[in-house]
mmCIF file of C-alpha atoms in Angstrom:
data_model
loop_
_atom_site.group_PDB
_atom_site.id
_atom_site.type_symbol
_atom_site.label_atom_id
_atom_site.label_comp_id
_atom_site.label_asym_id
_atom_site.label_seq_id
_atom_site.Cartn_x
_atom_site.Cartn_y
_atom_site.Cartn_z
ATOM 1 C CA MET A 5 127.560 100.130 83.327
ATOM 2 C CA ALA A 6 128.810 100.686 86.852
ATOM 3 C CA SER A 7 132.507 101.301 87.036
ATOM 4 C CA SER A 8 134.817 98.832 88.739
ATOM 5 C CA PRO A 9 136.635 99.824 91.927
ATOM 6 C CA ASP A 10 139.994 101.491 91.376
ATOM 7 C CA SER A 11 142.566 98.704 91.110
ATOM 8 C CA THR A 12 145.084 100.888 92.939
ATOM 9 C CA SER A 13 142.840 101.187 96.009
ATOM 10 C CA PRO A 14 143.759 99.042 99.034
ATOM 11 C CA LYS A 15 141.705 95.880 99.456
ATOM 12 C CA PRO A 16 138.877 96.598 101.911
ATOM 13 C CA THR A 17 138.952 94.907 105.292
ATOM 14 C CA PHE A 18 135.926 94.490 107.525
ATOM 15 C CA THR A 19 134.983 93.141 110.924
ATOM 16 C CA TYR A 20 132.102 90.673 111.031
ATOM 17 C CA PRO A 21 129.523 89.659 113.629
ATOM 18 C CA THR A 22 129.621 86.050 114.832
ATOM 19 C CA ASN A 23 128.065 83.586 112.361
ATOM 20 C CA TYR A 24 127.307 86.371 109.889
ATOM 21 C CA THR A 25 126.363 85.592 106.288
ATOM 22 C CA PHE A 26 125.457 88.307 103.808
ATOM 23 C CA PRO A 27 121.759 87.913 102.917
ATOM 24 C CA HIS A 28 121.252 87.766 99.178
ATOM 25 C CA HIS A 29 118.189 85.546 98.774
ATOM 26 C CA ARG A 30 116.229 88.471 97.300
ATOM 27 C CA LEU A 31 119.029 90.011 95.291
ATOM 28 C CA GLN A 32 118.082 89.891 91.595
ATOM 29 C CA ARG A 33 121.073 88.191 89.999
ATOM 30 C CA VAL A 34 119.984 88.582 86.345
ATOM 31 C CA MET A 35 119.022 91.973 84.965
ATOM 32 C CA LYS A 36 115.831 92.509 82.997
ATOM 33 C CA ASP A 37 117.217 95.306 80.828
ATOM 34 C CA SER A 38 120.892 95.154 79.852
ATOM 35 C CA SER A 39 120.847 98.776 78.675
ATOM 36 C CA LYS A 40 120.498 99.989 82.254
ATOM 37 C CA THR A 41 122.870 100.244 85.234
ATOM 38 C CA PRO A 42 122.063 97.829 88.082
ATOM 39 C CA ILE A 43 121.722 99.450 91.505
ATOM 40 C CA VAL A 44 121.073 98.338 95.070
ATOM 41 C CA LEU A 45 119.369 100.706 97.519
ATOM 42 C CA VAL A 46 120.630 100.795 101.116
ATOM 43 C CA ALA A 47 118.753 102.586 103.902
ATOM 44 C CA CYS A 48 120.775 103.073 107.085
ATOM 45 C CA GLY A 49 119.037 104.078 110.304
ATOM 46 C CA SER A 50 117.914 103.228 113.800
ATOM 47 C CA PHE A 51 114.596 101.643 112.759
ATOM 48 C CA SER A 52 113.431 101.806 116.369
ATOM 49 C CA PRO A 53 110.856 100.760 115.346
ATOM 50 C CA VAL A 54 110.648 100.394 111.565
ATOM 51 C CA THR A 55 107.589 102.251 110.190
ATOM 52 C CA TYR A 56 105.551 102.228 107.016
ATOM 53 C CA LEU A 57 107.389 105.387 105.935
ATOM 54 C CA HIS A 58 110.715 103.527 106.003
ATOM 55 C CA LEU A 59 109.227 100.902 103.695
ATOM 56 C CA ARG A 60 107.367 103.448 101.590
ATOM 57 C CA MET A 61 110.652 105.216 100.802
ATOM 58 C CA PHE A 62 111.798 102.156 98.853
ATOM 59 C CA GLU A 63 108.607 102.108 96.802
ATOM 60 C CA MET A 64 108.901 105.827 96.036
ATOM 61 C CA ALA A 65 112.499 105.235 94.990
ATOM 62 C CA LYS A 66 111.418 102.376 92.726
ATOM 63 C CA ASP A 67 108.899 104.624 90.949
ATOM 64 C CA TYR A 68 111.425 107.441 90.621
ATOM 65 C CA VAL A 69 114.135 105.169 89.236
ATOM 66 C CA ARG A 70 111.809 103.607 86.691
ATOM 67 C CA GLN A 71 110.480 106.948 85.441
ATOM 68 C CA ASN A 72 113.539 109.212 85.634
ATOM 69 C CA THR A 73 116.784 107.257 85.373
ATOM 70 C CA ASP A 74 118.693 104.634 83.426
ATOM 71 C CA PHE A 75 119.053 102.480 86.556
ATOM 72 C CA GLU A 76 117.536 99.093 87.273
ATOM 73 C CA ILE A 77 116.998 98.218 90.948
ATOM 74 C CA VAL A 78 118.210 94.695 91.712
ATOM 75 C CA GLY A 79 117.886 94.835 95.499
ATOM 76 C CA GLY A 80 116.897 96.871 98.538
ATOM 77 C CA TYR A 81 118.367 96.610 102.038
ATOM 78 C CA LEU A 82 117.606 97.979 105.497
ATOM 79 C CA SER A 83 120.743 98.281 107.620
ATOM 80 C CA PRO A 84 119.944 98.933 111.307
ATOM 81 C CA VAL A 85 122.600 100.872 113.186
ATOM 82 C CA SER A 86 124.751 99.347 115.937
ATOM 83 C CA GLU A 87 123.767 99.556 119.613
ATOM 84 C CA GLU A 88 127.011 101.467 120.108
ATOM 85 C CA TYR A 89 125.481 104.408 118.293
ATOM 86 C CA LYS A 90 124.318 106.055 121.490
ATOM 87 C CA LYS A 91 120.888 107.492 120.800
ATOM 88 C CA ALA A 92 117.781 107.986 122.912
ATOM 89 C CA GLY A 93 115.109 105.423 122.132
ATOM 90 C CA LEU A 94 117.515 102.961 120.493
ATOM 91 C CA LEU A 95 116.270 99.462 121.290
ATOM 92 C CA ASN A 96 118.749 96.589 121.326
ATOM 93 C CA ALA A 97 119.926 95.286 117.973
ATOM 94 C CA ALA A 98 118.210 91.902 118.211
ATOM 95 C CA HIS A 99 114.753 93.466 118.559
ATOM 96 C CA ARG A 100 115.333 96.024 115.786
ATOM 97 C CA VAL A 101 116.679 93.439 113.352
ATOM 98 C CA ALA A 102 113.758 91.131 114.173
ATOM 99 C CA MET A 103 111.207 93.901 113.531
ATOM 100 C CA CYS A 104 112.904 94.935 110.268
ATOM 101 C CA THR A 105 112.936 91.289 109.184
ATOM 102 C CA LEU A 106 109.219 90.931 109.900
ATOM 103 C CA ALA A 107 108.494 94.162 108.032
ATOM 104 C CA SER A 108 110.536 93.276 104.964
ATOM 105 C CA GLU A 109 109.869 89.560 104.671
ATOM 106 C CA GLU A 110 106.130 89.729 105.353
ATOM 107 C CA THR A 111 105.171 92.922 103.526
ATOM 108 C CA SER A 112 107.582 93.065 100.577
ATOM 109 C CA THR A 113 108.829 90.820 97.810
ATOM 110 C CA TRP A 114 112.210 92.498 97.302
ATOM 111 C CA LEU A 115 113.435 94.112 100.527
ATOM 112 C CA THR A 116 115.979 92.462 102.834
ATOM 113 C CA VAL A 117 117.557 93.208 106.205
ATOM 114 C CA ASP A 118 121.339 93.048 106.533
ATOM 115 C CA PRO A 119 122.348 92.626 110.221
ATOM 116 C CA TRP A 120 126.057 93.280 109.574
ATOM 117 C CA GLU A 121 126.001 96.841 110.915
ATOM 118 C CA ALA A 122 123.691 96.123 113.863
ATOM 119 C CA PHE A 123 125.624 93.400 115.649
ATOM 120 C CA GLN A 124 129.061 94.973 116.018
ATOM 121 C CA SER A 125 130.825 98.219 116.816
ATOM 122 C CA TYR A 126 129.563 101.462 115.309
ATOM 123 C CA GLN A 127 130.239 101.696 111.567
ATOM 124 C CA ARG A 128 130.104 104.948 109.621
ATOM 125 C CA THR A 129 127.789 105.180 106.632
ATOM 126 C CA ALA A 130 130.749 105.271 104.227
ATOM 127 C CA VAL A 131 131.977 101.943 105.629
ATOM 128 C CA VAL A 132 128.506 100.398 105.476
ATOM 129 C CA LEU A 133 128.260 101.222 101.768
ATOM 130 C CA ASP A 134 131.755 99.794 101.232
ATOM 131 C CA HIS A 135 130.551 96.587 102.904
ATOM 132 C CA PHE A 136 127.629 96.249 100.488
ATOM 133 C CA ASP A 137 129.850 96.990 97.513
ATOM 134 C CA PHE A 138 132.347 94.353 98.647
ATOM 135 C CA GLU A 139 129.771 91.650 99.368
ATOM 136 C CA ILE A 140 127.774 92.169 96.187
ATOM 137 C CA ASN A 141 130.499 92.928 93.651
ATOM 138 C CA THR A 142 133.601 91.188 95.005
ATOM 139 C CA ILE A 143 132.190 88.181 96.865
ATOM 140 C CA LEU A 144 129.089 87.505 94.754
ATOM 141 C CA GLY A 145 130.538 88.798 91.494
ATOM 142 C CA GLY A 146 127.832 91.367 90.832
ATOM 143 C CA VAL A 147 124.932 90.476 88.551
ATOM 144 C CA LYS A 148 124.556 89.357 84.951
ATOM 145 C CA THR A 149 122.614 90.582 81.984
ATOM 146 C CA ALA A 150 120.187 88.270 80.200
ATOM 147 C CA GLU A 151 122.992 87.727 77.671
ATOM 148 C CA GLY A 152 125.347 86.503 80.396
ATOM 149 C CA GLU A 153 127.557 89.608 80.716
ATOM 150 C CA ALA A 154 128.811 90.297 84.243
ATOM 151 C CA ARG A 155 128.004 93.719 85.660
ATOM 152 C CA ASN A 156 129.086 95.500 88.821
ATOM 153 C CA VAL A 157 126.194 96.818 90.896
ATOM 154 C CA LYS A 158 126.126 100.472 91.884
ATOM 155 C CA VAL A 159 125.343 100.797 95.607
ATOM 156 C CA MET A 160 123.270 103.873 96.476
ATOM 157 C CA LEU A 161 122.180 105.335 99.808
ATOM 158 C CA LEU A 162 118.437 105.875 100.310
ATOM 159 C CA ALA A 163 117.442 108.440 102.940
ATOM 160 C CA GLY A 164 115.101 111.245 103.914
ATOM 161 C CA SER A 165 115.902 114.858 103.184
ATOM 162 C CA ASP A 166 116.947 115.510 106.788
ATOM 163 C CA LEU A 167 120.134 113.610 105.926
ATOM 164 C CA ILE A 168 120.979 116.009 103.115
ATOM 165 C CA GLY A 169 120.275 118.821 105.561
ATOM 166 C CA THR A 170 122.989 117.571 107.912
ATOM 167 C CA MET A 171 125.387 116.902 105.030
ATOM 168 C CA SER A 172 125.118 120.517 103.943
ATOM 169 C CA GLU A 173 125.960 121.850 107.425
ATOM 170 C CA PRO A 174 129.643 122.773 107.811
ATOM 171 C CA GLY A 175 131.569 120.556 110.226
ATOM 172 C CA VAL A 176 128.916 117.872 110.670
ATOM 173 C CA TRP A 177 130.320 115.342 108.193
ATOM 174 C CA SER A 178 133.951 114.943 107.223
ATOM 175 C CA TYR A 179 134.657 116.003 103.646
ATOM 176 C CA ARG A 180 136.266 112.641 102.932
ATOM 177 C CA ASP A 181 133.134 110.765 104.009
ATOM 178 C CA LEU A 182 130.920 113.065 101.952
ATOM 179 C CA ASP A 183 133.088 112.559 98.884
ATOM 180 C CA HIS A 184 133.083 108.806 99.428
ATOM 181 C CA ILE A 185 129.295 108.549 99.932
ATOM 182 C CA LEU A 186 128.132 111.100 97.363
ATOM 183 C CA GLY A 187 130.983 110.792 94.894
ATOM 184 C CA ARG A 188 131.627 107.058 94.763
ATOM 185 C CA TYR A 189 128.122 105.800 95.526
ATOM 186 C CA GLY A 190 125.472 108.506 95.277
ATOM 187 C CA CYS A 191 122.116 108.770 96.997
ATOM 188 C CA LEU A 192 118.377 108.977 96.506
ATOM 189 C CA ILE A 193 116.749 111.453 98.857
ATOM 190 C CA VAL A 194 113.030 111.522 99.673
ATOM 191 C CA GLU A 195 111.717 115.046 100.236
ATOM 192 C CA ARG A 196 110.287 115.858 103.641
ATOM 193 C CA ALA A 197 108.517 118.966 104.844
ATOM 194 C CA GLY A 198 110.782 121.495 106.548
ATOM 195 C CA THR A 199 113.964 120.857 104.574
ATOM 196 C CA ASP A 200 115.180 123.452 102.079
ATOM 197 C CA MET A 201 116.306 121.087 99.331
ATOM 198 C CA ASP A 202 117.613 123.805 97.018
ATOM 199 C CA GLN A 203 119.835 125.267 99.710
ATOM 200 C CA ALA A 204 121.050 121.840 100.790
ATOM 201 C CA THR A 205 121.921 120.665 97.290
ATOM 202 C CA ASP A 206 123.571 124.005 96.479
ATOM 203 C CA SER A 207 125.972 123.334 99.345
ATOM 204 C CA LEU A 208 126.696 119.915 97.857
ATOM 205 C CA ALA A 209 126.949 121.121 94.250
ATOM 206 C CA ARG A 210 130.143 119.156 93.617
ATOM 207 C CA TRP A 211 128.146 115.913 93.859
ATOM 208 C CA ARG A 212 124.810 117.171 92.517
ATOM 209 C CA HIS A 213 124.954 114.763 89.563
ATOM 210 C CA ASN A 214 124.932 111.855 92.015
ATOM 211 C CA ILE A 215 122.102 113.153 94.245
ATOM 212 C CA HIS A 216 118.588 112.248 93.155
ATOM 213 C CA ILE A 217 115.665 114.033 94.821
ATOM 214 C CA ILE A 218 112.430 112.051 95.078
ATOM 215 C CA PRO A 219 109.246 114.106 95.549
ATOM 216 C CA GLN A 220 106.907 112.857 98.265
ATOM 217 C CA LEU A 221 103.573 113.165 96.484
ATOM 218 C CA ILE A 222 101.569 112.073 99.525
ATOM 219 C CA GLN A 223 102.909 113.693 102.679
ATOM 220 C CA ASN A 224 103.718 111.238 105.459
ATOM 221 C CA ASP A 225 105.306 112.485 108.683
ATOM 222 C CA VAL A 226 105.192 109.214 110.606
ATOM 223 C CA SER A 227 108.421 108.795 112.530
ATOM 224 C CA SER A 228 109.847 106.270 114.962
ATOM 225 C CA THR A 229 110.033 109.035 117.581
ATOM 226 C CA LYS A 230 106.293 109.711 117.314
ATOM 227 C CA VAL A 231 105.511 105.996 117.388
ATOM 228 C CA ARG A 232 107.521 105.559 120.594
ATOM 229 C CA LEU A 233 105.658 108.502 122.131
ATOM 230 C CA PHE A 234 102.328 106.875 121.256
ATOM 231 C CA LEU A 235 103.456 103.603 122.820
ATOM 232 C CA ARG A 236 104.566 105.308 126.036
ATOM 233 C CA ARG A 237 101.144 106.930 126.275
ATOM 234 C CA GLY A 238 99.329 103.676 125.649
ATOM 235 C CA LEU A 239 97.968 104.779 122.258
ATOM 236 C CA SER A 240 97.430 102.502 119.263
ATOM 237 C CA VAL A 241 100.086 102.414 116.561
ATOM 238 C CA ARG A 242 98.254 100.087 114.201
ATOM 239 C CA TYR A 243 98.387 101.207 110.555
ATOM 240 C CA LEU A 244 101.470 103.285 111.374
ATOM 241 C CA LEU A 245 103.612 100.135 111.393
ATOM 242 C CA PRO A 246 103.200 96.776 109.660
ATOM 243 C CA ASN A 247 100.917 94.531 111.712
ATOM 244 C CA PRO A 248 103.634 91.898 112.385
ATOM 245 C CA VAL A 249 105.791 94.654 113.907
ATOM 246 C CA VAL A 250 102.907 95.950 116.045
ATOM 247 C CA ASP A 251 102.268 92.397 117.293
ATOM 248 C CA TYR A 252 105.978 91.949 118.061
ATOM 249 C CA ILE A 253 106.056 95.169 120.105
ATOM 250 C CA GLU A 254 102.833 94.411 121.989
ATOM 251 C CA ASP A 255 103.790 90.801 122.757
ATOM 252 C CA ARG A 256 107.050 91.965 124.344
ATOM 253 C CA GLY A 257 105.861 95.203 125.919
ATOM 254 C CA LEU A 258 108.543 97.230 124.127
ATOM 255 C CA TYR A 259 108.995 101.002 124.425
ATOM 256 C CA GLN A 260 106.880 101.257 127.577
ATOM 257 C CA ASP A 261 109.533 102.691 129.889
ATOM 258 C CA GLU A 262 111.617 104.747 127.478
ATOM 259 C CA ALA A 263 112.722 108.168 128.669
ATOM 260 C CA PRO A 264 111.651 111.115 126.484
ATOM 261 C CA THR A 265 113.923 111.692 123.503
ATOM 262 C CA GLU A 266 116.507 114.392 124.083
ATOM 263 C CA LYS A 267 116.388 117.303 121.688
ATOM 264 C CA GLY A 268 118.979 117.038 118.977
ATOM 265 C CA LYS A 269 119.592 113.298 119.327
ATOM 266 C CA GLU A 270 117.966 112.262 116.078
ATOM 267 C CA ARG A 271 120.947 112.727 113.762
ATOM 268 C CA ARG A 272 122.535 109.494 112.829
ATOM 269 C CA ASP A 273 126.092 109.857 111.711
ATOM 270 C CA SER A 274 129.074 112.153 112.128
ATOM 271 C CA ILE A 275 127.280 114.524 114.516
ATOM 272 C CA SER A 276 127.895 112.249 117.475
ATOM 273 C CA THR A 277 131.087 110.550 116.300
ATOM 274 C CA PRO A 278 134.528 112.019 115.666
ATOM 275 C CA LYS A 279 135.396 112.678 112.056
ATOM 276 C CA LYS A 280 137.797 110.066 110.736
ATOM 277 C CA ASP A 281 139.291 109.124 107.425
ATOM 278 C CA VAL A 282 137.415 106.432 105.543
ATOM 279 C CA PRO A 283 139.113 103.137 106.437
ATOM 280 C CA SER A 284 140.334 100.741 103.781
ATOM 281 C CA ALA A 285 136.808 99.400 103.847
ATOM 282 C CA SER A 286 122.758 108.869 110.025
#
């Protein structure tokens, strides 16, 4: 059973976009197996544009969780980053949220897009996870077992192994954020070619029990950066992205005039933002 937040911790406070409502229409409110711990997967990123690999990560995580853990997934969320995260190739929030919504609603039965992060000032990953924890466990009251017992949901970050690579580099992430993300919440990391997972996890040994490595059995190196390059060159991106997303891009002529991505701009989180303490709420 997921532990409850420390009662001595200050009550979290958050800012909210105009007319925002937390989307929970696909959140499974009753567990199938009361012997397991309910979890929600959260993938934070630019999603500019969302690709099949982004979606595939959730399916790989589902298989891993079912076969290797005592967790039960009750929801999966894509959380597009704010426009204020200054990054080459970052389309405006409205387009990215729309594409993620098309991808999740039309190709999946359990994934959802949460626009909370996208439509406001930049929010660190630690704060984003706090937001999900607050909305699901405090506002909605968590989930219930088939017997009617209330359970808190464990929020977990889902990401590619490049994230763990940056977390293991000294000075990139603040220690307090790392402890909050990996200690309080935990993460599921999908292996990618070129990342030394053993070295990365050795550097994060304190939280190793809360880091789950998911093998990528079929290699897939599709990335948003490569997709944008194809679009600039007038090449087809069908079957790299969900068809509704391809249609959305083509209908609006997106990514045609983007400047080439600057080297080193692909990291999402503390690399380009000053290290701060986690407030009361890549």
